[in-house]
Short mmCIF file of C-alpha atoms in Angstrom, two decimals:
data_model
loop_
_atom_site.label_atom_id
_atom_site.label_comp_id
_atom_site.label_asym_id
_atom_site.label_seq_id
_atom_site.Cartn_x
_atom_site.Cartn_y
_atom_site.Cartn_z
CA MET J 1 -0.11 0.11 -0.06
CA ALA J 2 2.78 2.93 0.78
CA GLY J 3 5.02 1.94 -2.67
CA CYS J 4 0.64 2.62 -4.47
CA ALA J 5 0.58 5.39 -2.26
CA ALA J 6 4.88 6.46 -2.89
CA THR J 7 3.63 5.81 -7.08
CA LEU J 8 0.66 7.88 -6.91
CA LEU J 9 2.83 10.78 -5.31
CA ALA J 10 5.05 10.74 -7.21
CA SER J 11 3.20 10.49 -10.49
CA THR J 12 1.87 14.66 -8.94
CA LEU J 13 4.29 15.46 -8.28
CA ALA J 14 6.65 14.78 -12.18
CA ARG J 15 2.91 16.15 -13.53
CA ARG J 16 3.15 19.46 -11.09
CA ARG J 17 6.90 19.68 -11.94
CA GLY J 18 6.83 19.66 -15.49
CA GLY J 19 4.26 22.32 -15.45
CA GLY J 20 0.91 20.37 -15.46
CA ALA J 21 0.26 20.82 -19.89
CA VAL J 22 1.46 17.29 -21.74
CA ARG J 23 0.67 13.37 -19.93
CA HIS J 24 3.42 11.52 -20.51
CA PRO J 25 3.00 7.47 -21.83
CA GLY J 26 1.26 5.63 -19.31
CA GLU J 27 0.63 8.94 -16.56
CA ARG J 28 -2.97 7.94 -16.08
CA LEU J 29 -2.40 4.28 -16.39
CA VAL J 30 -0.02 4.48 -13.48
CA ARG J 31 -2.18 6.44 -11.94
CA GLY J 32 -4.97 4.70 -11.72
CA ALA J 33 -3.69 1.73 -10.78
CA SER J 34 -2.11 3.14 -7.71
CA VAL J 35 -5.24 4.00 -6.63
CA VAL J 36 -7.16 0.77 -7.08
CA GLY J 37 -3.60 -1.20 -6.25
CA ALA J 38 -4.00 0.21 -2.65
CA LEU J 39 -7.97 0.37 -1.51
CA ALA J 40 -7.84 -3.11 -2.62
CA LEU J 41 -4.63 -4.31 -0.57
CA GLY J 42 -6.31 -2.98 1.85
CA ALA J 43 -9.43 -4.79 1.74
CA ALA J 44 -7.73 -7.99 0.82
CA LEU J 45 -5.73 -7.61 3.80
CA VAL J 46 -8.42 -7.28 6.06
CA PRO J 47 -8.84 -9.84 8.61
CA ASP J 48 -10.71 -12.77 7.48
CA PRO J 49 -13.77 -11.62 10.99
CA VAL J 50 -14.09 -8.78 9.34
CA ALA J 51 -14.66 -9.93 5.41
CA SER J 52 -15.39 -12.71 4.07
CA ARG J 53 -12.94 -14.85 2.17
CA HIS J 54 -15.31 -14.27 -1.16
CA ARG J 55 -14.62 -11.13 -0.56
CA ARG J 56 -10.97 -10.85 0.38
CA ARG J 57 -10.51 -13.67 -3.02
CA ILE J 58 -12.24 -10.19 -4.81
CA ALA J 59 -10.10 -7.84 -3.30
CA GLU J 60 -7.10 -9.66 -4.52
CA LEU J 61 -7.92 -10.43 -8.09
CA GLY J 62 -8.49 -6.59 -8.43
CA ALA J 63 -4.52 -5.62 -6.20
CA LEU J 64 -2.85 -8.37 -9.16
CA GLY J 65 -4.73 -6.55 -11.92
CA ALA J 66 -3.11 -3.03 -10.11
CA ALA J 67 -0.06 -5.09 -9.66
CA VAL J 68 -0.31 -6.59 -13.81
CA GLY J 69 -1.19 -2.22 -15.67
CA LEU J 70 1.81 -0.61 -12.93
CA ALA J 71 4.43 -2.57 -14.22
CA GLN J 72 2.19 -1.62 -17.84
CA GLY J 73 2.86 1.82 -16.59
CA GLY J 74 6.16 1.77 -15.49
CA SER J 75 8.15 -0.68 -18.38
CA PRO J 76 8.58 2.55 -20.52
CA VAL J 77 11.31 2.79 -17.95
CA LEU J 78 13.25 0.34 -19.99
CA PHE J 79 13.72 2.59 -23.03
CA ASP J 80 15.05 4.97 -20.14
CA VAL J 81 17.49 3.02 -18.82
CA LEU J 82 18.83 2.74 -23.01
CA GLY J 83 18.43 5.97 -24.04
CA ALA J 84 20.35 7.16 -21.12
CA VAL J 85 22.51 5.11 -22.99
CA PHE J 86 22.45 6.03 -25.99
CA ARG J 87 23.14 9.57 -25.21
CA ARG J 88 26.54 8.45 -22.74
CA ALA J 89 27.96 6.32 -25.81
CA ILE J 90 27.11 9.21 -28.48
CA GLY J 91 28.27 11.90 -26.57
CA PRO J 92 27.10 16.53 -26.41
CA ALA J 93 28.65 15.95 -30.31
CA ALA J 94 24.53 14.68 -30.91
CA PRO J 95 22.19 18.25 -29.49
CA GLU J 96 18.95 16.27 -31.52
CA ALA J 97 19.32 13.12 -29.42
CA PRO J 98 16.62 13.41 -26.89
CA GLY J 99 17.50 14.38 -23.21
CA GLY J 100 15.98 11.88 -20.37
CA ASP J 101 13.46 13.21 -18.10
CA ALA J 102 13.74 11.62 -14.49
CA GLY J 103 10.65 12.74 -12.78
CA ARG J 104 9.18 10.36 -15.06
CA PHE J 105 11.99 8.00 -14.88
CA ALA J 106 11.29 7.63 -10.69
CA VAL J 107 7.36 7.37 -11.20
CA ARG J 108 8.39 4.12 -13.32
CA PHE J 109 10.97 2.69 -11.48
CA LEU J 110 8.59 3.24 -7.74
CA ALA J 111 5.69 1.82 -10.25
CA LEU J 112 7.51 -1.33 -10.75
CA GLY J 113 8.67 -1.46 -7.35
CA SER J 114 4.84 -0.97 -6.88
CA ALA J 115 4.07 -3.97 -9.28
CA ALA J 116 6.36 -6.14 -7.29
CA LEU J 117 5.59 -5.47 -3.64
CA THR J 118 1.51 -5.58 -4.62
CA ALA J 119 1.69 -8.50 -6.39
CA SER J 120 3.92 -10.16 -4.25
CA ALA J 121 1.58 -9.19 -0.88
CA VAL J 122 -1.06 -10.98 -2.23
CA THR J 123 0.84 -13.86 -2.50
CA ARG J 124 1.41 -14.03 0.11
CA ASN J 125 -1.97 -13.01 1.81
CA ALA J 126 -3.28 -16.16 -0.69
CA ALA J 127 -0.47 -18.59 0.90
CA HIS J 128 -1.84 -17.76 4.29
CA GLY J 129 -2.90 -20.85 6.68
CA VAL J 130 -1.15 -22.88 4.40
CA GLU J 131 1.36 -25.71 4.80
CA THR J 132 4.45 -24.67 4.84
CA CYS J 133 7.98 -26.11 4.01
CA ALA J 134 9.54 -25.67 7.77
CA GLY J 135 13.39 -25.30 6.77
CA CYS J 136 12.35 -21.96 3.14
CA GLY J 137 9.48 -21.65 4.11
CA ARG J 138 7.63 -21.24 0.73
CA PRO J 139 4.08 -23.31 0.46
CA ALA J 140 2.92 -26.71 -0.83
CA PRO J 141 2.61 -26.17 -4.13
CA ASP J 142 -1.30 -26.69 -3.76
CA GLY J 143 -0.79 -23.17 -2.51
CA ARG J 144 0.47 -21.79 -4.52
CA LEU J 145 -0.96 -18.82 -6.74
CA ARG J 146 -0.88 -20.91 -10.13
CA ALA J 147 -0.48 -20.41 -14.33
CA PRO J 148 -2.17 -22.45 -16.54
CA ALA J 149 -0.01 -25.44 -17.38
CA TRP J 150 -1.00 -24.83 -21.25
CA SER J 151 0.86 -21.13 -21.16
CA GLY J 152 3.97 -22.32 -22.26
CA TYR J 153 2.50 -23.29 -25.36
CA ALA J 154 0.67 -21.21 -25.81
CA ALA J 155 3.12 -18.33 -25.37
CA VAL J 156 5.49 -20.32 -28.26
CA ALA J 157 3.07 -20.67 -30.89
CA LEU J 158 1.90 -17.10 -30.60
CA SER J 159 6.21 -15.74 -31.00
CA LEU J 160 5.77 -17.78 -34.19
CA PRO J 161 3.60 -15.64 -36.67
CA TYR J 162 6.52 -12.92 -37.27
CA PRO J 163 9.30 -15.38 -37.95
CA VAL J 164 7.19 -17.76 -39.51
CA VAL J 165 5.74 -14.72 -42.09
CA LYS J 166 9.12 -13.11 -42.46
CA LEU J 167 11.35 -16.34 -43.46
CA ALA J 168 8.12 -17.10 -46.78
CA TRP J 169 9.32 -13.54 -47.58
CA GLU J 170 12.45 -14.60 -47.35
CA CYS J 171 11.87 -17.63 -49.51
CA GLY J 172 10.22 -15.42 -51.75
CA SER J 173 6.76 -15.78 -50.98
CA ASP J 174 4.21 -12.21 -51.12
CA LEU J 175 2.06 -13.53 -48.90
CA GLY J 176 0.46 -10.28 -47.01
CA ILE J 177 2.45 -8.43 -50.18
CA THR J 178 1.80 -6.01 -51.59
CA ARG J 179 4.84 -4.87 -53.52
CA PRO J 180 6.82 -7.29 -53.61
CA GLU J 181 9.96 -5.11 -54.93
CA LEU J 182 9.83 -2.84 -51.97
CA ILE J 183 9.38 -5.91 -49.18
CA HIS J 184 12.16 -8.62 -50.82
CA GLY J 185 14.64 -5.63 -51.71
CA ILE J 186 15.13 -5.08 -47.74
CA ARG J 187 18.28 -6.34 -47.46
CA GLY J 188 19.08 -8.56 -44.23
CA GLY J 189 15.66 -9.17 -43.52
CA TRP J 190 15.49 -12.26 -41.66
CA VAL J 191 17.61 -10.58 -38.90
CA PRO J 192 14.97 -10.26 -36.81
CA VAL J 193 13.36 -13.36 -37.19
CA VAL J 194 16.02 -14.39 -34.98
CA PRO J 195 15.32 -12.99 -31.28
CA ALA J 196 11.76 -13.91 -32.10
CA LEU J 197 13.58 -17.45 -32.94
CA VAL J 198 15.21 -17.78 -29.80
CA GLY J 199 11.98 -16.11 -28.03
CA SER J 200 10.17 -19.50 -28.97
CA VAL J 201 12.68 -21.94 -27.76
CA LEU J 202 12.78 -20.12 -24.34
CA SER J 203 9.15 -20.05 -24.28
CA LEU J 204 9.57 -23.54 -24.98
CA ALA J 205 12.40 -23.88 -21.73
CA LEU J 206 9.92 -22.89 -19.71
CA VAL J 207 7.39 -25.85 -19.72
CA ARG J 208 10.55 -28.56 -21.54
CA PRO J 209 12.34 -30.57 -19.36
CA TRP J 210 15.63 -29.69 -20.96
CA GLY J 211 14.02 -26.18 -19.32
CA ARG J 212 14.89 -28.00 -16.11
CA VAL J 213 17.59 -30.29 -16.22
CA PHE J 214 20.15 -30.58 -18.97
CA PRO J 215 19.68 -33.12 -21.62
CA ARG J 216 22.73 -36.04 -21.25
CA TRP J 217 24.22 -35.35 -24.53
CA VAL J 218 25.14 -32.20 -23.63
CA PRO J 219 29.12 -32.10 -22.79
CA ALA J 220 29.76 -31.68 -19.66
CA VAL J 221 26.65 -30.34 -17.92
CA GLY J 222 24.92 -32.87 -19.14
CA GLY J 223 22.42 -34.03 -16.27
CA SER J 224 22.38 -31.29 -14.10
CA ARG J 225 19.90 -28.44 -13.85
CA VAL J 226 19.82 -25.76 -15.30
CA PRO J 227 20.64 -22.38 -13.36
CA ARG J 228 17.64 -21.13 -13.13
CA VAL J 229 18.68 -17.34 -13.51
CA LEU J 230 19.85 -18.38 -17.01
CA VAL J 231 15.41 -18.55 -17.67
CA LEU J 232 14.21 -16.81 -15.33
CA GLY J 233 16.36 -13.46 -16.20
CA PRO J 234 16.20 -13.06 -20.14
CA ALA J 235 12.38 -14.89 -19.65
CA CYS J 236 11.43 -11.02 -17.04
CA PHE J 237 13.39 -9.50 -19.92
CA SER J 238 11.49 -9.89 -22.54
CA THR J 239 8.19 -10.49 -20.57
CA ALA J 240 8.49 -7.29 -19.35
CA LEU J 241 9.71 -5.72 -23.36
CA LEU J 242 6.94 -7.24 -24.67
CA ALA J 243 4.43 -5.76 -21.88
CA GLN J 244 5.58 -2.42 -23.17
CA VAL J 245 5.85 -3.47 -27.38
CA GLY J 246 3.21 -5.32 -27.66
CA PRO J 247 0.13 -3.35 -26.72
CA ALA J 248 1.69 0.78 -27.94
CA ALA J 249 2.30 -2.04 -31.53
CA PHE J 250 -0.70 -2.99 -31.22
CA MET J 251 -3.16 0.25 -31.20
CA SER J 252 -0.88 1.17 -33.81
CA GLY J 253 -1.67 -1.86 -35.70
CA VAL J 254 -5.71 -0.95 -35.19
CA ARG J 255 -5.30 1.94 -36.62
CA HIS J 256 -3.97 1.74 -39.55
CA TYR J 257 -6.15 -1.80 -40.85
CA PHE J 258 -9.61 1.12 -40.19
CA GLY J 259 -8.29 4.53 -40.35
CA PRO J 260 -8.37 6.68 -43.62
CA ARG J 261 -5.49 5.63 -45.18
CA LYS J 262 -3.06 7.45 -47.19
CA PRO J 263 -0.89 6.71 -50.85
CA THR J 264 2.50 7.35 -48.46
CA ASP J 265 0.94 5.08 -46.28
CA ASP J 266 1.46 2.56 -48.18
CA PHE J 267 4.29 0.48 -46.46
CA GLY J 268 4.11 -2.67 -48.98
CA LEU J 269 1.91 -4.64 -46.32
CA ARG J 270 -1.73 -5.08 -46.47
CA PRO J 271 -3.27 -4.04 -43.06
CA TRP J 272 -3.48 -7.24 -41.02
CA VAL J 273 -0.29 -7.73 -41.50
CA PRO J 274 1.50 -6.14 -38.82
CA LEU J 275 -2.50 -5.99 -37.02
CA THR J 276 -1.35 -10.01 -36.76
CA PHE J 277 1.82 -9.72 -35.92
CA TYR J 278 1.57 -6.75 -33.32
CA ALA J 279 -1.55 -8.70 -31.79
CA SER J 280 0.34 -11.62 -31.82
CA TRP J 281 2.18 -9.93 -29.66
CA MET J 282 0.56 -8.46 -26.95
CA LEU J 283 -0.96 -11.98 -26.64
CA TRP J 284 2.68 -13.61 -25.72
CA GLY J 285 3.55 -11.19 -23.27
CA PRO J 286 0.92 -11.99 -21.08
CA ALA J 287 1.49 -16.06 -21.26
CA LEU J 288 5.18 -15.73 -21.60
CA GLY J 289 5.14 -14.51 -18.29
CA ALA J 290 2.27 -16.71 -17.06
CA ALA J 291 4.80 -19.01 -17.69
CA THR J 292 7.70 -17.85 -16.51
CA TRP J 293 5.73 -17.40 -13.05
CA GLU J 294 4.94 -21.82 -13.33
CA TYR J 295 8.57 -22.10 -14.07
CA HIS J 296 9.33 -20.44 -10.65
CA ARG J 297 6.98 -21.53 -8.96
CA THR J 298 8.01 -24.96 -9.51
CA THR J 299 11.47 -24.49 -9.56
CA ALA J 300 12.57 -22.60 -6.37
CA GLY J 301 12.79 -24.95 -3.06
CA CYS J 302 15.75 -25.85 -0.95
CA PRO J 303 17.06 -29.54 0.36
CA ALA J 304 14.74 -29.56 2.93
CA CYS J 305 11.52 -29.44 1.00
CA PRO J 306 10.72 -33.10 0.45
CA PRO J 307 10.74 -34.23 -2.63
CA GLY J 308 7.37 -33.81 -4.92
CA ARG J 309 7.54 -30.61 -3.42
CA ASP J 310 8.37 -27.82 -5.69
CA GLY J 311 10.89 -28.70 -8.62
CA ALA J 312 13.72 -30.15 -7.14
CA GLY J 313 11.97 -32.92 -6.33
CA GLY J 314 12.48 -34.03 -9.44
CA SER J 315 9.28 -32.64 -11.14
CA GLY J 316 10.58 -32.56 -14.29
CA ALA J 317 8.62 -31.72 -16.63
CA ALA J 318 6.01 -29.55 -17.42
#
């Protein structure tokens, strides 16, 4: 609750400092999610004698929704960091480089922190009263917040439209193309396919045994456990990146699809092509986030956890 209040206060101060004329992207979302999150957490944390379990569950869902909103509103901080690195790299010799906004950066950073704290509070509150491990204090699998088992496979499917269509173009296909000379004339069109396919493999690693234990045929490390950070690190970063890029790109695609088209708007593609790409990115983010959470849930454990209680006890497959 304090984190949500701090985020709301920082957003208000940053807006006043900037003159209050122009809203920065995600400002309304951050402010609204901060209010909803604080109210929902207050309702969810009320002791059982006062609030029924049904109402507490509704409040927990509201708090989780607020956490998602805070994460979405704060996710541009990734681009703020990249922009700062870019400005430092090019030096003062490039006056056209956009400047940073410390207040906006602080708001987004606080929003991400509040989202993590809100989700953690809801998870701990939901696990209150369930059996926990005496060694690590984590609840048993039945007491933890769970994601759908198919989320990882959904993430894989949603990651494929872009690389599949791009590879088809590289092979000479005119699928969705209105100006073949323009699209086929682009050099290195296959390059963006590489990170997309890496994301597909990462999504699959979250739900397959080889994402937890190296296959036997891998030299030196075959049969040993995969360090969680090797999977969770890129998965968390990719989820945050998709959370920022996906919705914004999808709304841009919708406007392009339904808006009045001009001759200068013809990029050589039928409108459904970018709309399909952007819709898949927007849905890929939540699916990847759910699979990442389930991977974390099933692989977090300690030596005191008995076999079968978590990913460390032998639940290698999803």
